[in-house]
Short mmCIF file of C-alpha atoms and ligand atoms in Angstrom, two decimals:
data_model
loop_
_atom_site.label_atom_id
_atom_site.label_comp_id
_atom_site.label_asym_id
_atom_site.label_seq_id
_atom_site.Cartn_x
_atom_site.Cartn_y
_atom_site.Cartn_z
CA MET A 1 -25.60 -55.36 -21.91
CA GLN A 2 -28.65 -55.06 -24.16
CA ILE A 3 -29.62 -51.60 -25.39
CA LYS A 4 -32.10 -50.37 -27.98
CA PRO A 5 -31.07 -48.17 -30.93
CA PHE A 6 -30.93 -44.49 -30.00
CA ARG A 7 -33.61 -43.18 -32.35
CA ILE A 8 -33.03 -39.46 -31.69
CA GLU A 9 -29.33 -39.68 -32.47
CA GLN A 10 -29.96 -42.02 -35.42
CA PHE A 11 -32.26 -39.45 -37.00
CA PHE A 12 -29.77 -36.65 -36.42
CA GLY A 13 -26.94 -38.86 -37.59
CA LYS A 14 -28.73 -39.31 -40.89
CA TYR A 15 -29.57 -35.65 -41.58
CA GLU A 16 -27.81 -33.19 -39.27
CA PHE A 17 -24.71 -32.63 -41.35
CA ALA A 18 -26.48 -32.82 -44.72
CA ALA A 19 -29.50 -30.60 -44.07
CA LYS A 20 -29.08 -26.93 -44.99
CA TYR A 21 -31.30 -25.58 -42.21
CA LEU A 22 -31.48 -26.93 -38.68
CA LEU A 23 -34.85 -26.21 -37.08
CA SER A 24 -34.78 -28.84 -34.35
CA SER A 25 -31.38 -28.58 -32.65
CA SER A 26 -31.39 -28.86 -28.90
CA ASP A 27 -28.34 -26.68 -28.36
CA ALA A 28 -28.00 -22.92 -28.46
CA GLU A 29 -25.77 -21.12 -30.99
CA SER A 30 -22.11 -22.14 -30.71
CA ARG A 31 -18.92 -20.14 -31.23
CA THR A 32 -15.41 -20.79 -32.49
CA ILE A 33 -12.42 -21.63 -30.32
CA GLN A 34 -10.97 -18.29 -31.33
CA GLU A 35 -14.07 -16.49 -30.06
CA LEU A 36 -13.76 -18.37 -26.80
CA LEU A 37 -10.11 -17.39 -26.46
CA GLU A 38 -10.99 -13.76 -27.12
CA LEU A 39 -12.97 -13.79 -23.88
CA GLU A 40 -9.74 -13.73 -21.85
CA ALA A 41 -6.47 -11.94 -22.54
CA GLY A 42 -3.45 -14.26 -22.80
CA SER A 43 -5.56 -17.41 -23.07
CA GLN A 44 -4.31 -18.41 -26.53
CA LYS A 45 -0.74 -18.59 -25.24
CA ARG A 46 -1.90 -20.57 -22.20
CA LEU A 47 -3.87 -23.02 -24.36
CA LEU A 48 -0.86 -23.67 -26.59
CA ALA A 49 1.29 -24.31 -23.51
CA HIS A 50 -1.35 -26.53 -21.86
CA TRP A 51 -0.08 -29.99 -21.01
CA CYS A 52 -1.82 -32.65 -23.07
CA GLY A 53 -1.36 -35.59 -20.72
CA TYR A 54 -3.98 -37.42 -18.68
CA THR A 55 -5.83 -35.20 -16.25
CA GLU A 56 -7.21 -36.03 -12.78
CA SER A 57 -10.05 -38.55 -13.14
CA PRO A 58 -12.56 -36.49 -11.10
CA GLY A 59 -11.66 -33.49 -13.28
CA ALA A 60 -8.88 -30.90 -13.27
CA PRO A 61 -8.96 -29.01 -9.93
CA ALA A 62 -9.28 -25.60 -11.60
CA LEU A 63 -12.27 -26.82 -13.57
CA ARG A 64 -14.02 -28.43 -10.59
CA GLU A 65 -13.54 -25.15 -8.79
CA VAL A 66 -15.23 -23.09 -11.49
CA ILE A 67 -18.08 -25.61 -11.92
CA SER A 68 -18.75 -25.63 -8.18
CA GLY A 69 -19.17 -21.84 -8.43
CA ILE A 70 -22.30 -22.32 -10.56
CA TYR A 71 -24.04 -23.79 -7.50
CA ALA A 72 -24.85 -22.47 -4.04
CA GLY A 73 -23.06 -24.27 -1.22
CA ILE A 74 -21.23 -26.79 -3.41
CA LYS A 75 -17.53 -27.52 -2.95
CA PRO A 76 -15.13 -28.51 -5.77
CA ASP A 77 -14.82 -32.08 -4.46
CA GLU A 78 -18.59 -32.46 -4.88
CA VAL A 79 -18.13 -32.18 -8.66
CA LEU A 80 -17.24 -35.07 -10.98
CA VAL A 81 -16.28 -33.99 -14.48
CA VAL A 82 -17.49 -36.26 -17.30
CA SER A 83 -17.12 -36.30 -21.06
CA ALA A 84 -20.48 -34.59 -21.66
CA ALA A 85 -23.85 -35.32 -20.10
CA GLU A 86 -24.18 -38.51 -22.09
CA GLU A 87 -21.31 -40.07 -20.16
CA GLY A 88 -22.83 -38.78 -16.92
CA ILE A 89 -26.10 -40.60 -17.67
CA PHE A 90 -24.27 -43.78 -18.59
CA ILE A 91 -22.00 -43.95 -15.58
CA LEU A 92 -24.58 -42.85 -13.03
CA TYR A 93 -27.10 -45.50 -13.99
CA HIS A 94 -24.53 -48.25 -14.37
CA ALA A 95 -22.76 -47.33 -11.15
CA LEU A 96 -25.95 -47.27 -9.09
CA LEU A 97 -28.42 -49.73 -10.60
CA SER A 98 -28.53 -53.48 -10.96
CA PRO A 99 -31.19 -56.10 -11.68
CA GLY A 100 -33.54 -56.10 -8.70
CA ASP A 101 -33.56 -52.29 -8.48
CA HIS A 102 -36.40 -50.11 -9.64
CA VAL A 103 -36.04 -46.70 -11.28
CA ILE A 104 -38.64 -44.10 -12.27
CA VAL A 105 -38.01 -41.97 -15.34
CA GLU A 106 -39.99 -38.88 -16.30
CA THR A 107 -41.14 -39.28 -19.92
CA PRO A 108 -41.14 -38.30 -22.72
CA CYS A 109 -37.42 -37.78 -22.36
CA TYR A 110 -34.03 -37.72 -23.98
CA GLU A 111 -33.81 -41.33 -24.96
CA SER A 112 -30.72 -42.37 -23.05
CA ALA A 113 -32.37 -41.38 -19.75
CA LEU A 114 -34.77 -44.27 -20.33
CA GLU A 115 -32.79 -46.78 -22.36
CA VAL A 116 -29.53 -46.66 -20.43
CA ALA A 117 -31.56 -47.22 -17.26
CA ARG A 118 -33.16 -50.27 -18.88
CA SER A 119 -29.77 -51.53 -20.04
CA THR A 120 -28.67 -52.00 -16.40
CA GLY A 121 -31.29 -54.73 -15.95
CA ALA A 122 -33.18 -52.63 -13.40
CA ARG A 123 -36.96 -52.41 -13.75
CA VAL A 124 -37.95 -49.06 -15.21
CA SER A 125 -41.29 -47.27 -14.75
CA GLU A 126 -42.22 -44.22 -16.75
CA TRP A 127 -43.65 -41.18 -15.01
CA ARG A 128 -45.62 -40.10 -18.06
CA ARG A 129 -46.62 -36.58 -19.00
CA CYS A 130 -48.92 -35.80 -21.92
CA TYR A 131 -49.96 -32.98 -24.18
CA GLU A 132 -53.67 -33.50 -23.46
CA ASN A 133 -52.89 -32.54 -19.87
CA ASN A 134 -50.69 -29.56 -20.91
CA TRP A 135 -47.65 -31.67 -19.97
CA ALA A 136 -48.62 -31.38 -16.29
CA HIS A 137 -46.79 -33.48 -13.69
CA ASP A 138 -49.16 -35.93 -12.01
CA LEU A 139 -47.82 -36.31 -8.46
CA ALA A 140 -50.39 -38.93 -7.53
CA ALA A 141 -49.20 -41.02 -10.49
CA LEU A 142 -45.60 -40.64 -9.30
CA GLU A 143 -46.50 -41.83 -5.80
CA GLN A 144 -48.25 -44.85 -7.25
CA LEU A 145 -45.12 -45.82 -9.17
CA LEU A 146 -42.96 -45.96 -6.04
CA GLN A 147 -41.78 -49.40 -4.97
CA PRO A 148 -39.87 -50.51 -1.88
CA ASN A 149 -36.84 -51.06 -4.17
CA THR A 150 -37.08 -47.72 -6.02
CA ARG A 151 -33.52 -46.51 -6.02
CA VAL A 152 -33.46 -43.58 -8.45
CA ILE A 153 -35.97 -41.05 -9.79
CA TYR A 154 -34.84 -39.30 -12.99
CA ILE A 155 -36.32 -35.89 -13.71
CA ASN A 156 -35.37 -33.31 -16.34
CA THR A 157 -35.90 -29.60 -15.89
CA PRO A 158 -35.89 -27.52 -18.07
CA HIS A 159 -37.33 -30.35 -20.07
CA ASN A 160 -36.41 -32.00 -23.35
CA PRO A 161 -38.56 -32.06 -25.53
CA THR A 162 -41.21 -29.61 -24.21
CA GLY A 163 -38.93 -26.74 -23.16
CA LEU A 164 -40.96 -26.41 -19.97
CA LEU A 165 -39.73 -25.88 -16.44
CA MET A 166 -40.99 -28.12 -13.71
CA PRO A 167 -43.19 -25.89 -11.51
CA ALA A 168 -41.38 -25.06 -8.24
CA GLY A 169 -44.07 -26.68 -6.07
CA ILE A 170 -43.83 -29.95 -8.04
CA PHE A 171 -40.04 -29.90 -7.82
CA GLN A 172 -40.18 -29.48 -4.04
CA HIS A 173 -42.72 -32.26 -3.77
CA VAL A 174 -40.62 -34.70 -5.82
CA ILE A 175 -37.57 -33.94 -3.70
CA ALA A 176 -39.57 -34.34 -0.45
CA LEU A 177 -41.04 -37.62 -1.64
CA ALA A 178 -37.59 -38.96 -2.56
CA ALA A 179 -36.07 -37.69 0.69
CA SER A 180 -38.73 -39.40 2.80
CA ARG A 181 -37.58 -42.75 1.32
CA GLY A 182 -33.89 -42.09 0.73
CA ILE A 183 -34.33 -42.34 -3.05
CA ILE A 184 -31.65 -40.74 -5.22
CA VAL A 185 -32.95 -37.90 -7.43
CA PHE A 186 -31.04 -37.75 -10.71
CA CYS A 187 -31.88 -34.31 -12.07
CA ASP A 188 -30.91 -33.57 -15.66
CA GLU A 189 -30.27 -29.84 -15.66
CA VAL A 190 -28.45 -29.47 -18.97
CA TYR A 191 -30.76 -26.56 -19.96
CA ARG A 192 -30.41 -24.77 -16.62
CA GLU A 193 -29.59 -21.05 -16.92
CA LEU A 194 -31.56 -20.88 -20.17
CA GLU A 195 -34.88 -20.13 -18.48
CA HIS A 196 -36.57 -17.48 -20.63
CA ASP A 197 -37.13 -15.45 -17.47
CA SER A 198 -34.14 -16.01 -15.24
CA ALA A 199 -36.29 -15.22 -12.18
CA SER A 200 -38.07 -18.56 -12.76
CA ARG A 201 -34.88 -20.60 -12.29
CA LEU A 202 -35.22 -23.51 -9.89
CA PRO A 203 -32.53 -24.36 -7.38
CA ALA A 204 -30.28 -27.14 -8.59
CA ALA A 205 -31.36 -30.46 -7.10
CA CYS A 206 -27.89 -30.96 -5.57
CA GLU A 207 -28.33 -27.72 -3.62
CA VAL A 208 -31.53 -28.78 -1.90
CA TYR A 209 -31.19 -32.52 -1.34
CA GLU A 210 -28.14 -34.45 -0.22
CA ARG A 211 -28.99 -37.58 -2.20
CA ALA A 212 -29.60 -35.66 -5.43
CA VAL A 213 -27.25 -35.62 -8.38
CA SER A 214 -27.39 -32.65 -10.75
CA LEU A 215 -26.31 -33.25 -14.33
CA GLY A 216 -24.77 -30.30 -16.18
CA SER A 217 -23.23 -29.84 -19.60
CA MET A 218 -21.45 -27.35 -21.84
CA SER A 219 -23.60 -28.50 -24.76
CA LYS A 220 -26.92 -26.72 -24.48
CA THR A 221 -27.20 -23.41 -22.62
CA TYR A 222 -23.59 -22.48 -23.32
CA GLY A 223 -23.71 -23.76 -26.91
CA LEU A 224 -20.44 -25.70 -26.75
CA PRO A 225 -21.28 -29.36 -27.44
CA GLY A 226 -18.01 -29.81 -29.32
CA LEU A 227 -16.14 -29.61 -26.03
CA ARG A 228 -17.89 -32.86 -24.95
CA LEU A 229 -17.71 -31.78 -21.36
CA GLY A 230 -20.25 -32.20 -18.59
CA TRP A 231 -20.47 -32.86 -14.86
CA LEU A 232 -22.26 -34.65 -12.07
CA VAL A 233 -22.66 -32.75 -8.80
CA SER A 234 -23.72 -34.27 -5.51
CA ARG A 235 -23.14 -33.72 -1.81
CA ASP A 236 -23.27 -37.50 -1.32
CA ALA A 237 -19.62 -38.55 -1.51
CA ASN A 238 -20.52 -42.22 -1.84
CA ILE A 239 -22.61 -41.65 -4.98
CA LEU A 240 -19.86 -39.61 -6.63
CA GLN A 241 -17.21 -42.17 -5.67
CA ARG A 242 -19.21 -44.97 -7.28
CA CYS A 243 -19.60 -42.91 -10.44
CA LEU A 244 -15.86 -42.23 -10.45
CA GLU A 245 -15.13 -45.95 -10.13
CA PHE A 246 -17.27 -46.48 -13.22
CA LYS A 247 -15.63 -43.63 -15.11
CA TYR A 248 -12.32 -45.49 -14.87
CA TYR A 249 -13.91 -47.98 -17.28
CA THR A 250 -15.32 -45.42 -19.72
CA THR A 251 -12.94 -42.51 -20.29
CA ILE A 252 -10.60 -42.48 -17.22
CA CYS A 253 -10.41 -38.72 -17.49
CA SER A 254 -11.75 -35.98 -19.69
CA SER A 255 -9.91 -34.24 -22.53
CA ALA A 256 -7.22 -31.84 -21.30
CA PRO A 257 -7.85 -29.15 -23.96
CA SER A 258 -11.61 -29.39 -23.36
CA GLU A 259 -11.14 -28.99 -19.63
CA PHE A 260 -9.02 -25.89 -20.28
CA LEU A 261 -11.56 -24.37 -22.67
CA THR A 262 -14.51 -25.27 -20.44
CA ALA A 263 -12.98 -23.58 -17.42
CA LEU A 264 -12.32 -20.51 -19.55
CA ALA A 265 -15.86 -20.50 -20.98
CA LEU A 266 -17.47 -20.91 -17.57
CA ARG A 267 -15.49 -18.01 -16.15
CA HIS A 268 -17.42 -15.96 -18.73
CA ARG A 269 -20.66 -17.85 -18.71
CA ASP A 270 -22.69 -14.68 -18.20
CA VAL A 271 -21.49 -13.54 -21.66
CA LEU A 272 -22.40 -16.89 -23.24
CA VAL A 273 -25.79 -17.10 -21.56
CA LYS A 274 -26.73 -13.48 -22.32
CA ARG A 275 -26.13 -13.85 -26.05
CA ASN A 276 -27.85 -17.22 -26.26
CA ARG A 277 -30.88 -16.09 -24.28
CA GLU A 278 -31.24 -13.09 -26.61
CA ILE A 279 -31.21 -15.38 -29.65
CA VAL A 280 -33.69 -17.76 -28.02
CA LEU A 281 -36.16 -15.01 -27.02
CA ARG A 282 -36.07 -13.37 -30.45
CA ASN A 283 -36.61 -16.72 -32.20
CA LEU A 284 -39.27 -17.93 -29.80
CA ALA A 285 -41.46 -14.91 -30.60
CA LEU A 286 -41.08 -15.65 -34.33
CA LEU A 287 -41.84 -19.35 -33.93
CA ASP A 288 -44.84 -18.73 -31.72
CA ALA A 289 -46.30 -16.26 -34.26
CA PHE A 290 -45.58 -18.74 -37.08
CA LEU A 291 -47.43 -21.53 -35.27
CA ARG A 292 -50.39 -19.27 -34.46
CA GLN A 293 -50.68 -18.25 -38.11
CA ARG A 294 -50.85 -21.94 -38.98
CA SER A 295 -53.11 -23.02 -36.16
CA ASN A 296 -54.92 -25.34 -38.58
CA LEU A 297 -51.70 -27.40 -38.61
CA PHE A 298 -49.98 -26.79 -35.29
CA ASP A 299 -50.48 -26.20 -31.62
CA TRP A 300 -48.15 -26.19 -28.60
CA VAL A 301 -47.69 -25.40 -24.99
CA LYS A 302 -45.33 -22.45 -25.40
CA PRO A 303 -41.97 -23.22 -23.76
CA ASN A 304 -40.66 -21.13 -20.89
CA ALA A 305 -37.05 -22.39 -20.92
CA SER A 306 -34.41 -23.94 -23.22
CA PRO A 307 -34.07 -23.59 -27.01
CA ILE A 308 -36.60 -26.34 -27.82
CA GLY A 309 -40.34 -26.92 -27.89
CA PHE A 310 -42.69 -29.76 -28.72
CA VAL A 311 -45.31 -28.94 -31.35
CA ARG A 312 -48.51 -30.86 -31.92
CA TYR A 313 -49.08 -31.63 -35.62
CA LYS A 314 -52.81 -31.64 -36.14
CA LEU A 315 -53.15 -33.38 -39.48
CA ASP A 316 -53.78 -37.09 -39.52
CA ARG A 317 -50.53 -37.77 -41.34
CA ASP A 318 -47.45 -39.82 -40.51
CA VAL A 319 -45.19 -37.32 -38.71
CA PHE A 320 -42.02 -39.29 -39.44
CA ALA A 321 -42.75 -39.30 -43.18
CA PHE A 322 -43.66 -35.59 -42.99
CA CYS A 323 -40.32 -34.66 -41.36
CA GLU A 324 -38.38 -36.78 -43.86
CA ASP A 325 -40.17 -35.05 -46.72
CA VAL A 326 -39.46 -31.60 -45.25
CA VAL A 327 -35.73 -32.30 -44.97
CA ARG A 328 -35.50 -33.88 -48.42
CA VAL A 329 -37.52 -31.24 -50.25
CA ALA A 330 -36.78 -28.06 -48.30
CA GLY A 331 -33.51 -28.99 -46.56
CA VAL A 332 -35.06 -28.11 -43.18
CA LEU A 333 -34.41 -30.53 -40.34
CA LEU A 334 -37.24 -31.15 -37.86
CA LEU A 335 -37.31 -33.99 -35.35
CA PRO A 336 -40.33 -36.32 -35.54
CA GLY A 337 -41.89 -37.07 -32.17
CA ASN A 338 -41.87 -40.79 -33.04
CA VAL A 339 -38.34 -40.88 -31.61
CA TYR A 340 -39.92 -39.97 -28.26
CA ASP A 341 -42.86 -42.35 -28.76
CA GLN A 342 -44.96 -39.23 -29.41
CA PRO A 343 -46.03 -39.73 -33.04
CA ARG A 344 -48.33 -36.65 -33.16
CA HIS A 345 -45.54 -34.24 -32.24
CA ILE A 346 -42.53 -32.52 -33.79
CA ARG A 347 -39.58 -31.11 -31.85
CA PHE A 348 -38.51 -27.65 -32.90
CA GLY A 349 -35.26 -25.94 -31.93
CA TYR A 350 -34.98 -22.15 -31.91
CA GLY A 351 -31.55 -21.54 -30.43
CA ARG A 352 -29.65 -20.86 -33.63
CA LYS A 353 -28.88 -17.45 -35.14
CA ASN A 354 -30.12 -18.39 -38.60
CA MET A 355 -33.42 -19.78 -37.28
CA PRO A 356 -35.52 -17.04 -39.00
CA GLU A 357 -34.15 -18.20 -42.37
CA ALA A 358 -34.85 -21.86 -41.53
CA LEU A 359 -38.37 -20.95 -40.48
CA ALA A 360 -38.95 -19.02 -43.72
CA GLN A 361 -37.85 -22.07 -45.72
CA PHE A 362 -40.20 -24.28 -43.74
CA GLY A 363 -43.03 -21.76 -44.29
CA ALA A 364 -42.37 -21.81 -48.04
CA TYR A 365 -42.52 -25.62 -48.00
CA LEU A 366 -45.86 -25.52 -46.18
CA ASP A 367 -47.28 -22.93 -48.60
CA LEU A 368 -46.51 -25.26 -51.48
CA HIS A 369 -47.41 -28.57 -49.89
CA SER A 370 -50.44 -28.08 -47.68
C1 PLP B 1 -31.94 -33.68 -21.59
C2 PLP B 1 -30.61 -34.05 -22.17
N1 PLP B 1 -29.71 -34.66 -21.40
C3 PLP B 1 -28.49 -35.00 -21.87
C4 PLP B 1 -28.14 -34.74 -23.18
C5 PLP B 1 -26.76 -35.10 -23.65
O1 PLP B 1 -25.97 -33.92 -23.74
P1 PLP B 1 -24.41 -33.92 -24.02
O2 PLP B 1 -24.21 -33.30 -25.38
O3 PLP B 1 -23.82 -33.05 -22.96
O4 PLP B 1 -23.92 -35.31 -23.95
C6 PLP B 1 -29.05 -34.12 -24.03
C7 PLP B 1 -28.72 -33.88 -25.44
O5 PLP B 1 -29.57 -33.59 -26.26
C8 PLP B 1 -30.31 -33.74 -23.50
O6 PLP B 1 -31.23 -33.12 -24.26
#
């Protein structure tokens, strides 16, 4: 298997645990294990008594049950637990694609959605969106990309890096197009439930199309990436079975303590989502005002979901070098758009409690250096 370096994770790997202020994280504020246990009386005792052996490969039954409850009309055996979304992406592509297949990937995107697809030997086409077009989805362009051997279409809503929801009409059209040709829709929904207005939430792809697979995770909306727990959901038993067969070669089963804590957290996901949405909405207003005040430097399509947004940097300056300077001088971590092949953009994250402080530090840097 040939695979390119993962530039997003390389950049974070270099700076994330050294930088004082994180202003580009894609996850919402986390919490301690103790805070999780405080959500449910008696849970600490139960965690300490929890058996630490292998668990069922498709996921512990109690966990599959609670995950299925996130979705309308989904049964526990339509859920496959994975060790975070990253494993879900890896096993789905490798289980379903081979050389000779064609896959369409919405871009820009979280890098593994594109590179893991390429690593299977399948031919990959990008369904490109761009800032100049307000990140609109060009349905005619999507139709032109279709091939007789198109097997999977990957979409991501709410979207990394723009923080934008796919408009409902576009979503329905993509599903209808895929359904008319029996193409699998792989829908990355790791930011679902963090729509800024919950009334704008789309149905999960797995709810509306039998050959869709929804990808979920504890990492983003719920702010618990340390659990390394995610899931694939589909009503197509054959797709899930093939993914399970592949999972035997990656992790066999997920971590027993993580499964316990995930089930607990999801039983209280309204509490997690409420707090994180409050943080996100407060910070988004601050960030939007900050960018407007500096409209000589920045512009964006304001996000309507998730804790991230993609900001256009207007100066004719190397964005990668700019972000490296900001983290070295001010200790503020931004993510240069180069890692998404978007070298005029910077990804911001506004899901953390201390974001106002990070923003103030970045503002002070700009006052001194521009
Ligand atoms: C769109 C998207 N999908 C998947 C992932 C991987 O998430 P996880 O931490 O659950 O592996 C990320 C992480 O940034 C992401 O942004």
